[in-house]
mmCIF file of C-alpha atoms and ligand atoms in Angstrom:
data_model
loop_
_atom_site.group_PDB
_atom_site.id
_atom_site.type_symbol
_atom_site.label_atom_id
_atom_site.label_comp_id
_atom_site.label_asym_id
_atom_site.label_seq_id
_atom_site.Cartn_x
_atom_site.Cartn_y
_atom_site.Cartn_z
ATOM 1 C CA MET A 132 -0.354 -45.933 62.105
ATOM 2 C CA SER A 133 -3.827 -44.755 62.199
ATOM 3 C CA ASP A 134 -5.844 -44.156 59.006
ATOM 4 C CA TYR A 135 -5.862 -40.114 59.630
ATOM 5 C CA LYS A 136 -1.944 -40.219 59.745
ATOM 6 C CA LYS A 137 -1.916 -42.272 56.637
ATOM 7 C CA ILE A 138 -3.872 -39.767 55.053
ATOM 8 C CA LYS A 139 -1.987 -36.702 56.328
ATOM 9 C CA ASN A 140 1.453 -38.209 55.468
ATOM 10 C CA LYS A 141 0.466 -39.000 51.878
ATOM 11 C CA TYR A 142 -1.031 -35.836 50.928
ATOM 12 C CA LEU A 143 1.741 -33.827 52.626
ATOM 13 C CA ASP A 144 3.896 -35.842 50.466
ATOM 14 C CA LYS A 145 1.922 -34.703 47.520
ATOM 15 C CA LEU A 146 1.943 -31.027 48.717
ATOM 16 C CA ASN A 147 5.523 -31.000 48.786
ATOM 17 C CA SER A 148 6.271 -31.836 45.177
ATOM 18 C CA ASN A 149 5.967 -29.539 42.302
ATOM 19 C CA LEU A 150 2.512 -28.796 41.471
ATOM 20 C CA LYS A 151 0.265 -27.322 39.141
ATOM 21 C CA ILE A 152 -2.509 -24.701 39.944
ATOM 22 C CA GLU A 153 -5.051 -27.763 38.461
ATOM 23 C CA GLU A 154 -3.664 -30.041 40.685
ATOM 24 C CA LEU A 155 -3.564 -28.018 43.568
ATOM 25 C CA ASN A 156 -7.158 -27.819 43.083
ATOM 26 C CA ASN A 157 -7.940 -31.294 42.521
ATOM 27 C CA ILE A 158 -6.012 -31.947 46.029
ATOM 28 C CA LYS A 159 -8.152 -29.588 47.668
ATOM 29 C CA THR A 160 -11.391 -31.274 46.308
ATOM 30 C CA GLU A 161 -9.986 -34.717 47.393
ATOM 31 C CA LEU A 162 -9.530 -33.822 50.703
ATOM 32 C CA PHE A 163 -12.565 -31.186 51.488
ATOM 33 C CA GLY A 164 -14.938 -31.762 48.861
ATOM 34 C CA LYS A 165 -18.444 -32.942 49.457
ATOM 35 C CA ASN A 166 -17.108 -36.343 49.478
ATOM 36 C CA GLY A 167 -13.338 -35.521 50.290
ATOM 37 C CA LEU A 168 -11.450 -37.715 52.732
ATOM 38 C CA ILE A 169 -11.516 -35.243 55.355
ATOM 39 C CA SER A 170 -15.287 -34.446 55.164
ATOM 40 C CA ASN A 171 -16.151 -37.717 54.888
ATOM 41 C CA SER A 172 -14.189 -38.828 58.370
ATOM 42 C CA PHE A 173 -16.088 -35.873 60.123
ATOM 43 C CA LYS A 174 -19.006 -37.580 58.951
ATOM 44 C CA ASN A 175 -18.293 -41.242 60.302
ATOM 45 C CA LEU A 176 -17.663 -39.661 63.690
ATOM 46 C CA GLY A 177 -21.037 -39.952 64.295
ATOM 47 C CA GLN A 178 -20.718 -43.686 64.326
ATOM 48 C CA LEU A 179 -17.890 -43.929 67.014
ATOM 49 C CA LYS A 180 -18.774 -44.536 70.726
ATOM 50 C CA PRO A 181 -18.792 -41.234 72.713
ATOM 51 C CA ASP A 182 -15.001 -41.558 74.437
ATOM 52 C CA GLU A 183 -13.569 -42.658 70.923
ATOM 53 C CA ARG A 184 -15.369 -39.773 69.048
ATOM 54 C CA LYS A 185 -13.974 -37.178 71.051
ATOM 55 C CA LYS A 186 -10.383 -38.242 70.478
ATOM 56 C CA HIS A 187 -10.847 -38.908 66.851
ATOM 57 C CA ALA A 188 -12.511 -35.371 66.021
ATOM 58 C CA SER A 189 -9.502 -33.658 68.119
ATOM 59 C CA ASP A 190 -6.968 -35.668 65.998
ATOM 60 C CA LEU A 191 -9.017 -34.906 62.806
ATOM 61 C CA ASN A 192 -9.302 -31.353 63.495
ATOM 62 C CA SER A 193 -5.609 -30.580 63.822
ATOM 63 C CA ILE A 194 -4.704 -32.788 60.647
ATOM 64 C CA LYS A 195 -7.446 -30.856 59.029
ATOM 65 C CA GLU A 196 -5.856 -27.403 59.948
ATOM 66 C CA GLU A 197 -2.310 -28.962 59.040
ATOM 67 C CA LEU A 198 -3.103 -29.784 55.702
ATOM 68 C CA GLN A 199 -5.451 -26.355 54.873
ATOM 69 C CA ASP A 200 -2.519 -24.603 56.261
ATOM 70 C CA LYS A 201 -0.150 -26.369 53.671
ATOM 71 C CA ILE A 202 -2.921 -25.933 51.228
ATOM 72 C CA ASN A 203 -2.922 -22.011 51.273
ATOM 73 C CA ALA A 204 0.909 -21.800 51.444
ATOM 74 C CA LYS A 205 1.213 -23.737 48.448
ATOM 75 C CA PHE A 206 -1.449 -21.553 46.625
ATOM 76 C CA GLN A 207 0.214 -18.642 48.101
ATOM 77 C CA GLN A 208 4.009 -20.281 46.573
ATOM 78 C CA ILE A 209 2.702 -20.911 42.795
ATOM 79 C CA GLU A 210 1.098 -17.584 42.744
ATOM 80 C CA ALA A 211 4.487 -15.973 43.398
ATOM 81 C CA GLU A 212 5.880 -18.244 41.013
ATOM 82 C CA GLU A 213 3.820 -17.525 38.505
ATOM 83 C CA ILE A 214 4.386 -13.577 38.950
ATOM 84 C CA ASN A 215 7.880 -13.960 39.019
ATOM 85 C CA SER A 216 7.962 -15.715 35.722
ATOM 86 C CA LYS A 217 6.170 -13.372 34.304
ATOM 87 C CA LEU A 218 8.116 -10.631 35.251
ATOM 88 C CA LYS A 219 11.209 -11.851 33.459
ATOM 89 C CA ASP A 220 9.130 -12.993 30.343
ATOM 90 C CA GLU A 221 8.166 -9.796 30.129
ATOM 91 C CA LYS A 222 10.812 -7.243 30.885
ATOM 92 C CA ILE A 223 11.007 -3.962 29.016
ATOM 93 C CA ASP A 224 14.011 -2.964 27.578
ATOM 94 C CA ILE A 225 14.215 0.561 27.920
ATOM 95 C CA THR A 226 17.480 0.912 26.541
ATOM 96 C CA LEU A 227 15.934 0.320 23.171
ATOM 97 C CA PRO A 228 15.819 3.285 20.988
ATOM 98 C CA GLU A 229 11.866 4.654 19.992
ATOM 99 C CA ARG A 230 10.694 3.677 16.649
ATOM 100 C CA ASP A 231 10.696 6.467 13.548
ATOM 101 C CA ILE A 232 7.196 8.239 13.639
ATOM 102 C CA SER A 233 7.080 9.277 9.829
ATOM 103 C CA GLN A 234 4.069 11.832 9.310
ATOM 104 C CA GLY A 235 2.926 12.128 5.795
ATOM 105 C CA LYS A 236 2.712 15.012 3.844
ATOM 106 C CA ILE A 237 -0.265 15.952 1.472
ATOM 107 C CA HIS A 238 1.003 15.794 -2.236
ATOM 108 C CA PRO A 239 0.819 19.557 -3.996
ATOM 109 C CA VAL A 240 -1.663 18.379 -6.254
ATOM 110 C CA SER A 241 -4.340 16.893 -3.806
ATOM 111 C CA GLN A 242 -3.345 20.449 -2.178
ATOM 112 C CA VAL A 243 -4.323 22.245 -5.338
ATOM 113 C CA ILE A 244 -7.413 20.458 -5.903
ATOM 114 C CA ASP A 245 -8.541 20.762 -2.243
ATOM 115 C CA GLU A 246 -8.233 24.637 -2.747
ATOM 116 C CA ILE A 247 -9.499 24.575 -6.214
ATOM 117 C CA SER A 248 -12.836 22.775 -4.912
ATOM 118 C CA SER A 249 -13.320 25.199 -1.975
ATOM 119 C CA ILE A 250 -13.040 28.465 -3.935
ATOM 120 C CA PHE A 251 -15.399 27.165 -6.855
ATOM 121 C CA SER A 252 -17.862 25.518 -3.869
ATOM 122 C CA GLU A 253 -18.242 29.304 -2.422
ATOM 123 C CA ILE A 254 -19.881 30.384 -5.638
ATOM 124 C CA GLY A 255 -22.112 27.619 -5.572
ATOM 125 C CA PHE A 256 -20.365 24.890 -7.952
ATOM 126 C CA SER A 257 -20.715 21.410 -6.843
ATOM 127 C CA VAL A 258 -17.944 18.679 -7.268
ATOM 128 C CA GLU A 259 -18.927 15.927 -9.679
ATOM 129 C CA GLU A 260 -16.590 12.977 -10.839
ATOM 130 C CA GLY A 261 -16.212 10.579 -13.709
ATOM 131 C CA PRO A 262 -13.791 7.538 -14.243
ATOM 132 C CA ASP A 263 -10.407 7.415 -15.966
ATOM 133 C CA VAL A 264 -11.289 4.763 -18.288
ATOM 134 C CA GLU A 265 -14.228 6.287 -20.303
ATOM 135 C CA ASN A 266 -15.230 5.297 -23.329
ATOM 136 C CA GLU A 267 -14.987 7.003 -27.412
ATOM 137 C CA ASN A 268 -18.439 8.503 -27.184
ATOM 138 C CA TYR A 269 -18.343 10.416 -23.782
ATOM 139 C CA ASN A 270 -14.797 11.367 -24.639
ATOM 140 C CA PHE A 271 -15.251 12.543 -28.337
ATOM 141 C CA THR A 272 -18.410 11.855 -29.804
ATOM 142 C CA ALA A 273 -20.919 13.412 -27.338
ATOM 143 C CA LEU A 274 -18.507 16.195 -27.439
ATOM 144 C CA ASN A 275 -19.247 17.102 -30.932
ATOM 145 C CA THR A 276 -15.318 15.955 -31.925
ATOM 146 C CA PRO A 277 -15.653 14.471 -35.043
ATOM 147 C CA GLU A 278 -14.091 11.310 -36.623
ATOM 148 C CA ASN A 279 -11.182 12.871 -38.084
ATOM 149 C CA HIS A 280 -10.099 15.021 -35.427
ATOM 150 C CA PRO A 281 -6.457 15.016 -34.496
ATOM 151 C CA ALA A 282 -7.123 14.468 -30.355
ATOM 152 C CA ARG A 283 -8.587 11.210 -31.697
ATOM 153 C CA ASP A 284 -4.988 10.311 -33.191
ATOM 154 C CA MET A 285 -3.426 7.499 -31.644
ATOM 155 C CA HIS A 286 -0.283 9.656 -30.978
ATOM 156 C CA ASP A 287 -1.845 11.751 -28.474
ATOM 157 C CA THR A 288 -4.601 9.144 -26.594
ATOM 158 C CA PHE A 289 -3.894 5.998 -24.815
ATOM 159 C CA TYR A 290 -6.677 3.730 -26.481
ATOM 160 C CA LEU A 291 -7.243 0.412 -24.488
ATOM 161 C CA ASP A 292 -8.610 -1.554 -27.739
ATOM 162 C CA ASN A 293 -8.414 -2.151 -31.141
ATOM 163 C CA ASP A 294 -11.743 -0.641 -32.147
ATOM 164 C CA LYS A 295 -10.671 2.492 -30.387
ATOM 165 C CA LYS A 296 -13.804 2.219 -28.337
ATOM 166 C CA THR A 297 -12.191 2.161 -24.756
ATOM 167 C CA LEU A 298 -9.750 4.668 -23.870
ATOM 168 C CA LEU A 299 -7.838 6.759 -21.200
ATOM 169 C CA ARG A 300 -9.966 9.955 -21.296
ATOM 170 C CA THR A 301 -8.081 12.876 -22.772
ATOM 171 C CA HIS A 302 -9.680 15.845 -20.766
ATOM 172 C CA THR A 303 -12.296 15.838 -18.086
ATOM 173 C CA SER A 304 -14.795 17.050 -20.650
ATOM 174 C CA PRO A 305 -16.410 13.941 -20.647
ATOM 175 C CA VAL A 306 -17.737 14.999 -17.020
ATOM 176 C CA GLN A 307 -19.956 17.301 -18.643
ATOM 177 C CA VAL A 308 -21.816 15.056 -20.713
ATOM 178 C CA ARG A 309 -21.809 12.511 -17.577
ATOM 179 C CA THR A 310 -23.751 15.232 -15.599
ATOM 180 C CA MET A 311 -25.970 16.719 -18.016
ATOM 181 C CA LEU A 312 -27.477 13.193 -19.058
ATOM 182 C CA LYS A 313 -28.185 11.840 -15.629
ATOM 183 C CA GLY A 314 -29.863 15.289 -14.527
ATOM 184 C CA LYS A 315 -31.650 18.286 -15.292
ATOM 185 C CA PRO A 316 -30.764 21.755 -15.810
ATOM 186 C CA PRO A 317 -29.300 24.079 -14.506
ATOM 187 C CA PHE A 318 -26.140 22.443 -14.054
ATOM 188 C CA LYS A 319 -23.274 24.327 -12.006
ATOM 189 C CA ILE A 320 -20.420 21.884 -11.308
ATOM 190 C CA ILE A 321 -16.604 21.560 -11.090
ATOM 191 C CA ALA A 322 -14.977 18.032 -12.034
ATOM 192 C CA PRO A 323 -11.101 17.527 -10.702
ATOM 193 C CA GLY A 324 -9.363 14.450 -12.252
ATOM 194 C CA ARG A 325 -6.502 12.558 -13.761
ATOM 195 C CA THR A 326 -6.414 13.071 -17.757
ATOM 196 C CA TYR A 327 -4.147 11.055 -20.044
ATOM 197 C CA ARG A 328 -2.442 12.106 -23.184
ATOM 198 C CA SER A 329 0.810 10.366 -24.742
ATOM 199 C CA ASP A 330 3.089 13.868 -24.249
ATOM 200 C CA SER A 331 6.355 13.683 -22.272
ATOM 201 C CA ASP A 332 9.071 16.417 -21.268
ATOM 202 C CA GLN A 333 9.545 19.195 -18.885
ATOM 203 C CA THR A 334 5.872 20.400 -18.912
ATOM 204 C CA HIS A 335 4.049 17.604 -20.256
ATOM 205 C CA SER A 336 3.214 14.459 -18.290
ATOM 206 C CA PRO A 337 1.565 11.221 -20.144
ATOM 207 C CA MET A 338 -0.947 11.763 -16.692
ATOM 208 C CA PHE A 339 -1.876 14.957 -15.575
ATOM 209 C CA HIS A 340 -4.930 16.771 -13.892
ATOM 210 C CA GLN A 341 -7.659 18.966 -15.176
ATOM 211 C CA VAL A 342 -10.483 20.497 -13.396
ATOM 212 C CA GLU A 343 -13.759 21.080 -15.754
ATOM 213 C CA GLY A 344 -16.006 23.393 -14.884
ATOM 214 C CA LEU A 345 -19.694 23.885 -16.417
ATOM 215 C CA TYR A 346 -22.424 26.233 -15.765
ATOM 216 C CA ILE A 347 -25.747 25.796 -17.871
ATOM 217 C CA ASP A 348 -28.710 27.848 -17.119
ATOM 218 C CA LYS A 349 -31.327 30.266 -19.274
ATOM 219 C CA ASP A 350 -29.261 33.186 -19.444
ATOM 220 C CA ILE A 351 -25.515 32.177 -19.182
ATOM 221 C CA THR A 352 -23.005 34.462 -20.973
ATOM 222 C CA MET A 353 -19.658 34.567 -22.011
ATOM 223 C CA GLY A 354 -19.464 37.624 -19.336
ATOM 224 C CA HIS A 355 -20.377 35.531 -16.579
ATOM 225 C CA LEU A 356 -17.347 33.194 -17.480
ATOM 226 C CA LYS A 357 -14.902 35.789 -17.591
ATOM 227 C CA GLY A 358 -16.214 37.272 -14.118
ATOM 228 C CA CYS A 359 -15.933 33.540 -12.871
ATOM 229 C CA LEU A 360 -12.417 32.998 -14.119
ATOM 230 C CA ASN A 361 -11.232 36.535 -12.830
ATOM 231 C CA TYR A 362 -12.562 35.643 -9.506
ATOM 232 C CA PHE A 363 -11.230 32.157 -8.928
ATOM 233 C CA ILE A 364 -7.549 33.439 -10.599
ATOM 234 C CA LYS A 365 -7.482 36.192 -7.890
ATOM 235 C CA SER A 366 -8.693 33.989 -5.131
ATOM 236 C CA PHE A 367 -6.035 30.860 -6.204
ATOM 237 C CA PHE A 368 -3.095 33.263 -6.090
ATOM 238 C CA GLU A 369 -3.950 35.260 -3.321
ATOM 239 C CA VAL A 370 -3.895 38.786 -5.616
ATOM 240 C CA ASP A 371 -6.010 41.546 -5.682
ATOM 241 C CA LYS A 372 -5.671 42.536 -9.381
ATOM 242 C CA ILE A 373 -4.813 40.016 -12.198
ATOM 243 C CA LYS A 374 -4.232 40.485 -15.682
ATOM 244 C CA MET A 375 -6.030 37.979 -17.763
ATOM 245 C CA ARG A 376 -6.293 37.868 -21.852
ATOM 246 C CA PHE A 377 -8.578 35.825 -23.808
ATOM 247 C CA ARG A 378 -7.384 34.339 -26.956
ATOM 248 C CA PRO A 379 -9.769 33.113 -29.797
ATOM 249 C CA SER A 380 -9.240 29.531 -29.881
ATOM 250 C CA HIS A 381 -11.015 26.254 -31.378
ATOM 251 C CA PHE A 382 -12.786 23.243 -29.403
ATOM 252 C CA PRO A 383 -15.177 21.169 -30.920
ATOM 253 C CA PHE A 384 -17.667 21.390 -28.082
ATOM 254 C CA THR A 385 -17.486 25.111 -27.264
ATOM 255 C CA GLU A 386 -18.293 27.540 -29.787
ATOM 256 C CA PRO A 387 -16.812 30.688 -29.609
ATOM 257 C CA SER A 388 -13.732 29.194 -27.799
ATOM 258 C CA ALA A 389 -10.952 30.703 -25.873
ATOM 259 C CA GLU A 390 -7.685 30.423 -24.231
ATOM 260 C CA VAL A 391 -7.083 32.267 -21.305
ATOM 261 C CA ASP A 392 -3.860 33.620 -20.315
ATOM 262 C CA ILE A 393 -2.291 35.234 -17.309
ATOM 263 C CA GLY A 394 -0.101 38.083 -16.892
ATOM 264 C CA TYR A 395 3.201 37.540 -15.064
ATOM 265 C CA GLU A 396 6.606 38.790 -14.568
ATOM 266 C CA MET A 397 9.901 37.291 -13.020
ATOM 267 C CA LYS A 398 11.163 39.014 -9.788
ATOM 268 C CA ASP A 399 14.555 37.720 -8.226
ATOM 269 C CA GLY A 400 13.886 34.431 -9.989
ATOM 270 C CA LYS A 401 10.508 34.153 -8.767
ATOM 271 C CA ILE A 402 7.167 34.351 -10.679
ATOM 272 C CA ILE A 403 4.843 37.275 -9.825
ATOM 273 C CA ILE A 404 1.332 36.763 -10.982
ATOM 274 C CA GLY A 405 -0.633 39.603 -12.099
ATOM 275 C CA GLU A 406 2.201 42.204 -12.955
ATOM 276 C CA GLY A 407 4.522 42.432 -16.085
ATOM 277 C CA ASP A 408 4.180 42.077 -19.822
ATOM 278 C CA LYS A 409 4.748 38.389 -19.700
ATOM 279 C CA TRP A 410 1.602 35.791 -20.605
ATOM 280 C CA LEU A 411 1.271 32.317 -19.692
ATOM 281 C CA GLU A 412 -1.798 30.112 -20.896
ATOM 282 C CA ILE A 413 -3.600 28.300 -18.404
ATOM 283 C CA LEU A 414 -7.221 26.988 -19.567
ATOM 284 C CA GLY A 415 -9.382 26.593 -22.369
ATOM 285 C CA CYS A 416 -13.075 27.387 -22.153
ATOM 286 C CA GLY A 417 -16.250 28.646 -24.248
ATOM 287 C CA MET A 418 -19.629 28.602 -24.678
ATOM 288 C CA VAL A 419 -20.874 25.099 -24.803
ATOM 289 C CA HIS A 420 -21.764 24.276 -28.254
ATOM 290 C CA PRO A 421 -25.453 23.745 -29.185
ATOM 291 C CA ASN A 422 -24.870 20.219 -30.839
ATOM 292 C CA VAL A 423 -23.115 19.145 -27.512
ATOM 293 C CA LEU A 424 -26.564 19.958 -25.496
ATOM 294 C CA LYS A 425 -28.509 18.444 -28.299
ATOM 295 C CA ASN A 426 -26.425 14.807 -27.692
ATOM 296 C CA VAL A 427 -27.280 15.271 -23.808
ATOM 297 C CA ASN A 428 -31.034 15.892 -24.089
ATOM 298 C CA VAL A 429 -30.701 19.605 -23.363
ATOM 299 C CA ASN A 430 -33.018 22.145 -25.591
ATOM 300 C CA SER A 431 -30.217 24.723 -26.366
ATOM 301 C CA ASP A 432 -33.151 27.292 -27.080
ATOM 302 C CA LYS A 433 -34.031 27.466 -23.712
ATOM 303 C CA TYR A 434 -30.432 26.776 -22.146
ATOM 304 C CA GLN A 435 -27.036 28.066 -22.802
ATOM 305 C CA GLY A 436 -23.961 28.692 -20.756
ATOM 306 C CA TYR A 437 -20.260 28.024 -20.220
ATOM 307 C CA ALA A 438 -17.789 25.563 -19.659
ATOM 308 C CA PHE A 439 -13.579 25.404 -19.007
ATOM 309 C CA GLY A 440 -10.883 22.920 -18.434
ATOM 310 C CA ILE A 441 -8.041 24.421 -16.258
ATOM 311 C CA GLY A 442 -4.566 22.573 -16.125
ATOM 312 C CA ILE A 443 -4.258 22.088 -12.251
ATOM 313 C CA ASP A 444 -0.443 20.454 -12.132
ATOM 314 C CA ARG A 445 0.390 24.216 -13.743
ATOM 315 C CA LEU A 446 -1.217 26.168 -11.636
ATOM 316 C CA GLY A 447 0.398 24.028 -8.830
ATOM 317 C CA MET A 448 3.691 24.699 -10.268
ATOM 318 C CA LEU A 449 2.954 28.366 -10.735
ATOM 319 C CA LYS A 450 1.852 28.900 -7.064
ATOM 320 C CA TYR A 451 4.222 27.183 -5.315
ATOM 321 C CA GLY A 452 7.492 27.457 -7.739
ATOM 322 C CA ILE A 453 8.032 24.117 -8.691
ATOM 323 C CA ASN A 454 9.436 24.217 -11.901
ATOM 324 C CA ASP A 455 9.155 20.206 -13.628
ATOM 325 C CA LEU A 456 5.992 18.769 -14.022
ATOM 326 C CA ARG A 457 7.617 15.133 -13.850
ATOM 327 C CA ALA A 458 8.550 15.511 -10.296
ATOM 328 C CA PHE A 459 5.111 15.761 -9.346
ATOM 329 C CA PHE A 460 4.643 11.965 -10.121
ATOM 330 C CA GLU A 461 8.073 10.141 -9.516
ATOM 331 C CA THR A 462 7.278 9.637 -5.972
ATOM 332 C CA ASP A 463 10.486 10.791 -4.567
ATOM 333 C CA TYR A 464 10.093 11.244 -0.599
ATOM 334 C CA ARG A 465 12.918 13.863 -0.541
ATOM 335 C CA TRP A 466 10.758 16.200 -3.225
ATOM 336 C CA LEU A 467 7.153 15.495 -1.374
ATOM 337 C CA ASN A 468 8.781 16.248 1.956
ATOM 338 C CA HIS A 469 10.083 19.458 0.590
ATOM 339 C CA PHE A 470 6.954 20.632 -1.796
ATOM 340 C CA GLY A 471 4.504 18.394 0.116
ATOM 341 C CA PHE A 472 1.945 20.017 2.598
ATOM 342 C CA ASP A 473 1.643 19.635 6.448
ATOM 343 C CA PRO A 474 -1.730 17.604 6.934
ATOM 344 C CA LEU A 475 -2.357 19.754 10.166
ATOM 345 C CA ASP A 476 -1.428 23.530 8.147
ATOM 346 C CA VAL A 477 -4.412 24.965 7.047
ATOM 347 C CA PRO A 478 -3.654 27.068 3.829
ATOM 348 C CA SER A 479 -4.913 30.738 4.193
ATOM 349 C CA ASN A 480 -7.376 30.447 1.379
ATOM 350 C CA TYR A 481 -8.550 27.323 2.407
ATOM 351 C CA ARG A 482 -12.421 27.581 3.393
ATOM 352 C CA GLY A 483 -13.272 24.411 4.735
ATOM 353 C CA LEU A 484 -13.920 21.695 2.682
ATOM 354 C CA SER A 485 -13.315 18.298 3.754
ATOM 355 C CA ARG A 486 -10.810 16.202 2.073
HETATM 356 N N1 LIG B 182 -10.922 19.614 -22.532
HETATM 357 C C1 LIG B 182 -10.238 20.791 -23.023
HETATM 358 C C2 LIG B 182 -8.995 20.450 -23.263
HETATM 359 O O1 LIG B 182 -8.741 19.364 -22.721
HETATM 360 C C3 LIG B 182 -10.599 22.187 -22.320
HETATM 361 C C4 LIG B 182 -11.746 22.924 -22.338
HETATM 362 C C5 LIG B 182 -12.597 22.439 -21.272
HETATM 363 C C6 LIG B 182 -12.301 23.994 -23.484
HETATM 364 C C7 LIG B 182 -14.088 23.313 -21.245
HETATM 365 C C8 LIG B 182 -13.395 24.208 -23.287
HETATM 366 C C9 LIG B 182 -14.429 24.024 -22.580
HETATM 367 O O2 LIG B 182 -8.081 21.146 -23.815
#
């Protein structure tokens, strides 16, 4: 058998076996690469006598064509096999039921905080924040709250150390102190956030929410305070008129101090704000005590103003007809689905503050 035939038979055998794509590439190089068997045989033709050369050249050409065809066919075969096995492995089971898409809801407290922030931002209040873990000074002392004040009692305050130096803030008022210490008057801010007291029943939860308000400038009076709260309550409850009453009260950090009630009545089991002869307390407020201003280096001969602290959860309960405060914090999905807000729904009094 001629050398050509031997090459041909040997490689046809190889090409008929099971090959991977790399092995096929190697065979191609062995035969037709720069130093491949077929390539070299063509080079060697030149050394033969002319009559022999012709015969060899024709033999070699036909072997070359045969092997090339075989290699091409093999390439196609391997590719087809790969596609088929992929189709088998990656088969999509269209009978599978689709996965549940669960859309979240906005918690009523977040919703109410957004509404409050947007209403106050319309009349020039900016939003400040303070930490939940507060020090005794910012929560009490700087706010003119004496050593023996009942609010400092262990029964009311969650202390985080034995020295009673660190605590969970009992109100958002420490943000007044933080804001005034870091800036210069005038100040016009609200500060919504979590607050903590050792209390739990249908209308009290150990963790609840307040929004603090503070407006300090050269000639701010109690009249401004009344106007501001009146505007806020009307906007929040989306009513044209409300009944509001200021009751004298006491807070160590304001003088004079007042608690504010709004008038309401019950109609068909629903609360109607602004009518009737029932009263509901919703906030504490007053003119910032000169001692507080002194503690934060604000000259109380030049500057004065008001502060207020509103219970956020209670406002939400009233506006959205929720009657148990504790349900707010029980993370019951059924409750949240019922009382929560669609993230894509824009409430009518929402004026575009980004969350
Ligand atoms: N911090 C008071 C409270 O929690 C509310 C308040 C704030 C009163 C600001 C007066 C001024 O009850």
